[in-house]
Amino acid sequence: MCVYLFSGEDITAESLLNFAPEEPLYAALFLVLLYAFKSLTVFFPIIVLNVLGGFLFEPHHALIVNTVGVLVELAIPYWIGRVSGAGFADKLCQKHPKLTEIIGEGSNKNFFMSFFLRVISCLPGDAVSMYFGARKVPFWTCLLASFLGTFPGMVAATLLGMNITDPSSPMFWVSIGLTVGISVISFLVYFLWRRAKKKEG
């Protein structure tokens, strides 16, 4: 499994399915471990794991496992940033100038900025978590706001995984529509925000 993840090949929900245990409990642990691994890498988008969870489990179980996985994926980078200290936040800002551009004067609005950065999805989620950890934003504030920002996309991708084997199903196209719609809304929110900032400038 590790050899495959580091092989450089395209990682898809279908390819990861080959490694998933058949026992539901072990499959859930397997998926949560993948979320933990994802939090330390940029090898594949988190939507791959959301879809895999929807495919592996019954609807309510899929949402529970994906929720746990997403919380793990949000928490690990936060604590890496927290341990690394404030200097690490400055390095992240140098690497990702949009962090400074977006947060700007809103740096004291921790809950809103944690939520907003997830909604607009214009920065690597792991870098965002590390930044707030390094700035010592309260953990539960960051975790709750970040989760609320990622929740709609997670639900849409989970629904996609549940219906991915039946492209003729109306729910398949609903889930596709939701996934695309959330991406479009994310782009529009970011576009309108930048436009408003330019007018203020």
Short mmCIF file of C-alpha atoms in Angstrom, two decimals:
data_model
loop_
_atom_site.label_atom_id
_atom_site.label_comp_id
_atom_site.label_asym_id
_atom_site.label_seq_id
_atom_site.Cartn_x
_atom_site.Cartn_y
_atom_site.Cartn_z
CA MET A 1 0.00 0.00 0.00
CA CYS A 2 2.73 2.50 0.97
CA VAL A 3 4.70 1.63 -2.16
CA TYR A 4 1.62 2.43 -4.25
CA LEU A 5 0.96 5.74 -2.48
CA PHE A 6 4.53 6.88 -3.09
CA SER A 7 4.76 5.44 -6.61
CA GLY A 8 3.68 8.67 -8.29
CA GLU A 9 0.77 6.99 -10.07
CA ASP A 10 -2.63 8.66 -10.20
CA ILE A 11 -4.53 7.74 -7.04
CA THR A 12 -8.25 7.18 -7.50
CA ALA A 13 -11.06 5.83 -5.35
CA GLU A 14 -11.18 2.76 -7.62
CA SER A 15 -7.47 2.01 -7.19
CA LEU A 16 -7.62 2.44 -3.40
CA LEU A 17 -10.59 0.09 -3.29
CA ASN A 18 -8.24 -2.78 -4.18
CA PHE A 19 -6.52 -2.37 -0.80
CA ALA A 20 -9.66 -1.97 1.35
CA PRO A 21 -10.43 -4.82 3.81
CA GLU A 22 -13.77 -6.56 3.46
CA GLU A 23 -14.56 -6.45 7.19
CA PRO A 24 -16.50 -3.18 7.77
CA LEU A 25 -14.65 -2.22 10.96
CA TYR A 26 -11.25 -2.75 9.36
CA ALA A 27 -12.42 -0.96 6.24
CA ALA A 28 -13.43 2.03 8.39
CA LEU A 29 -10.04 2.05 10.14
CA PHE A 30 -8.34 1.73 6.74
CA LEU A 31 -10.20 4.76 5.41
CA VAL A 32 -9.50 6.89 8.50
CA LEU A 33 -5.80 6.00 8.19
CA LEU A 34 -5.90 7.17 4.58
CA TYR A 35 -7.36 10.47 5.76
CA ALA A 36 -4.50 10.74 8.27
CA PHE A 37 -2.00 10.01 5.49
CA LYS A 38 -3.68 12.57 3.25
CA SER A 39 -3.23 15.23 5.94
CA LEU A 40 0.55 14.83 5.60
CA THR A 41 0.72 14.85 1.80
CA VAL A 42 -0.60 16.55 -1.31
CA PHE A 43 -0.61 13.37 -3.41
CA PHE A 44 -4.34 13.24 -4.03
CA PRO A 45 -7.44 15.38 -3.37
CA ILE A 46 -9.59 14.62 -0.36
CA ILE A 47 -12.63 14.11 -2.61
CA VAL A 48 -11.10 10.74 -3.56
CA LEU A 49 -11.50 9.55 0.04
CA ASN A 50 -14.99 11.03 0.35
CA VAL A 51 -16.07 9.07 -2.74
CA LEU A 52 -14.37 5.90 -1.48
CA GLY A 53 -16.25 6.15 1.83
CA GLY A 54 -19.55 6.50 -0.02
CA PHE A 55 -18.76 3.43 -2.07
CA LEU A 56 -17.60 1.23 0.81
CA PHE A 57 -20.36 1.79 3.36
CA GLU A 58 -24.09 2.14 3.79
CA PRO A 59 -25.24 5.79 3.60
CA HIS A 60 -25.33 6.66 7.31
CA HIS A 61 -22.14 4.68 8.01
CA ALA A 62 -20.41 6.38 5.08
CA LEU A 63 -21.21 9.84 6.46
CA ILE A 64 -20.02 8.86 9.94
CA VAL A 65 -16.72 7.37 8.71
CA ASN A 66 -16.08 10.28 6.34
CA THR A 67 -16.86 12.75 9.12
CA VAL A 68 -14.35 11.08 11.44
CA GLY A 69 -11.81 10.97 8.61
CA VAL A 70 -12.25 14.63 7.75
CA LEU A 71 -11.87 15.63 11.42
CA VAL A 72 -8.63 13.62 11.59
CA GLU A 73 -7.44 15.21 8.35
CA LEU A 74 -8.13 18.67 9.77
CA ALA A 75 -6.62 18.02 13.20
CA ILE A 76 -3.22 16.53 12.32
CA PRO A 77 -1.88 19.51 10.29
CA TYR A 78 -3.24 21.91 12.94
CA TRP A 79 -1.13 20.26 15.63
CA ILE A 80 1.90 20.10 13.35
CA GLY A 81 1.60 23.87 12.95
CA ARG A 82 0.93 24.35 16.67
CA VAL A 83 4.11 22.49 17.61
CA SER A 84 6.14 24.26 14.90
CA GLY A 85 5.40 27.74 16.27
CA ALA A 86 4.68 31.21 14.93
CA GLY A 87 7.77 31.27 12.72
CA PHE A 88 6.25 28.41 10.75
CA ALA A 89 3.19 30.55 10.04
CA ASP A 90 5.42 33.18 8.44
CA LYS A 91 7.02 30.52 6.25
CA LEU A 92 3.58 29.32 5.14
CA CYS A 93 2.64 32.89 4.23
CA GLN A 94 5.79 33.17 2.13
CA LYS A 95 4.99 29.90 0.38
CA HIS A 96 1.28 30.71 -0.02
CA PRO A 97 0.95 34.52 -0.43
CA LYS A 98 -2.83 34.18 -0.68
CA LEU A 99 -2.89 33.40 3.04
CA THR A 100 -1.70 36.91 3.82
CA GLU A 101 -3.88 38.41 1.08
CA ILE A 102 -7.08 36.75 2.28
CA ILE A 103 -6.63 36.90 6.04
CA GLY A 104 -5.26 40.46 6.11
CA GLU A 105 -7.18 42.57 8.58
CA GLY A 106 -9.48 39.66 9.36
CA SER A 107 -6.75 37.84 11.27
CA ASN A 108 -8.66 38.41 14.53
CA LYS A 109 -11.82 36.82 13.11
CA ASN A 110 -10.62 33.28 13.71
CA PHE A 111 -13.90 31.39 13.30
CA PHE A 112 -14.97 33.26 10.17
CA MET A 113 -11.57 33.01 8.46
CA SER A 114 -11.24 29.29 9.25
CA PHE A 115 -14.67 28.76 7.70
CA PHE A 116 -14.16 31.13 4.75
CA LEU A 117 -10.84 29.61 3.66
CA ARG A 118 -12.50 26.20 3.47
CA VAL A 119 -15.48 27.51 1.52
CA ILE A 120 -13.44 29.21 -1.19
CA SER A 121 -11.01 26.26 -1.49
CA CYS A 122 -8.26 28.34 -3.10
CA LEU A 123 -5.47 27.07 -0.84
CA PRO A 124 -4.26 23.60 0.22
CA GLY A 125 -6.38 22.60 3.20
CA ASP A 126 -3.39 21.19 5.06
CA ALA A 127 -1.54 24.51 4.78
CA VAL A 128 -4.58 26.35 6.14
CA SER A 129 -4.78 24.04 9.16
CA MET A 130 -1.03 24.38 9.80
CA TYR A 131 -1.28 28.16 9.61
CA PHE A 132 -4.03 28.40 12.21
CA GLY A 133 -2.20 25.91 14.41
CA ALA A 134 1.01 27.92 14.19
CA ARG A 135 -0.94 31.08 15.04
CA LYS A 136 -2.35 29.23 18.06
CA VAL A 137 -5.97 29.80 17.07
CA PRO A 138 -8.06 27.80 19.60
CA PHE A 139 -8.23 24.21 18.37
CA TRP A 140 -11.98 23.71 18.70
CA THR A 141 -12.72 27.02 17.02
CA CYS A 142 -10.56 26.09 14.05
CA LEU A 143 -11.81 22.50 13.89
CA LEU A 144 -15.51 23.37 14.02
CA ALA A 145 -15.29 26.24 11.52
CA SER A 146 -13.12 24.22 9.13
CA PHE A 147 -15.44 21.23 9.30
CA LEU A 148 -18.51 23.36 8.61
CA GLY A 149 -16.73 24.81 5.59
CA THR A 150 -15.84 21.38 4.19
CA PHE A 151 -19.11 19.62 5.14
CA PRO A 152 -21.19 20.39 1.99
CA GLY A 153 -18.44 19.15 -0.31
CA MET A 154 -17.95 16.02 1.78
CA VAL A 155 -21.66 15.17 1.66
CA ALA A 156 -21.82 15.72 -2.12
CA ALA A 157 -18.76 13.54 -2.74
CA THR A 158 -20.08 10.84 -0.37
CA LEU A 159 -23.36 10.75 -2.32
CA LEU A 160 -21.35 10.44 -5.52
CA GLY A 161 -19.53 7.41 -4.11
CA MET A 162 -22.83 5.81 -3.09
CA ASN A 163 -24.17 6.03 -6.64
CA ILE A 164 -21.01 5.77 -8.72
CA THR A 165 -21.76 2.23 -9.93
CA ASP A 166 -25.11 3.29 -11.42
CA PRO A 167 -24.58 6.27 -13.75
CA SER A 168 -28.18 5.96 -14.93
CA SER A 169 -29.48 6.64 -11.41
CA PRO A 170 -31.02 10.09 -10.83
CA MET A 171 -29.08 10.30 -7.55
CA PHE A 172 -25.83 9.86 -9.45
CA TRP A 173 -26.53 12.97 -11.50
CA VAL A 174 -27.80 14.82 -8.45
CA SER A 175 -24.52 14.09 -6.67
CA ILE A 176 -22.53 15.14 -9.75
CA GLY A 177 -24.56 18.35 -9.90
CA LEU A 178 -23.98 19.05 -6.20
CA THR A 179 -20.24 18.42 -6.50
CA VAL A 180 -19.89 20.69 -9.54
CA GLY A 181 -22.24 23.26 -8.03
CA ILE A 182 -20.22 23.51 -4.83
CA SER A 183 -17.04 24.05 -6.87
CA VAL A 184 -18.72 26.77 -8.92
CA ILE A 185 -20.09 28.47 -5.79
CA SER A 186 -16.63 28.29 -4.22
CA PHE A 187 -15.13 30.01 -7.26
CA LEU A 188 -17.85 32.68 -7.33
CA VAL A 189 -17.47 33.48 -3.63
CA TYR A 190 -13.72 33.89 -4.07
CA PHE A 191 -14.18 35.95 -7.25
CA LEU A 192 -16.72 38.29 -5.60
CA TRP A 193 -14.55 38.60 -2.50
CA ARG A 194 -11.52 39.62 -4.57
CA ARG A 195 -13.64 42.08 -6.53
CA ALA A 196 -14.91 43.65 -3.32
CA LYS A 197 -11.35 43.88 -1.94
CA LYS A 198 -10.16 45.64 -5.11
CA LYS A 199 -12.97 48.17 -4.81
CA GLU A 200 -12.02 48.82 -1.19
CA GLY A 201 -8.42 49.28 -2.28
#
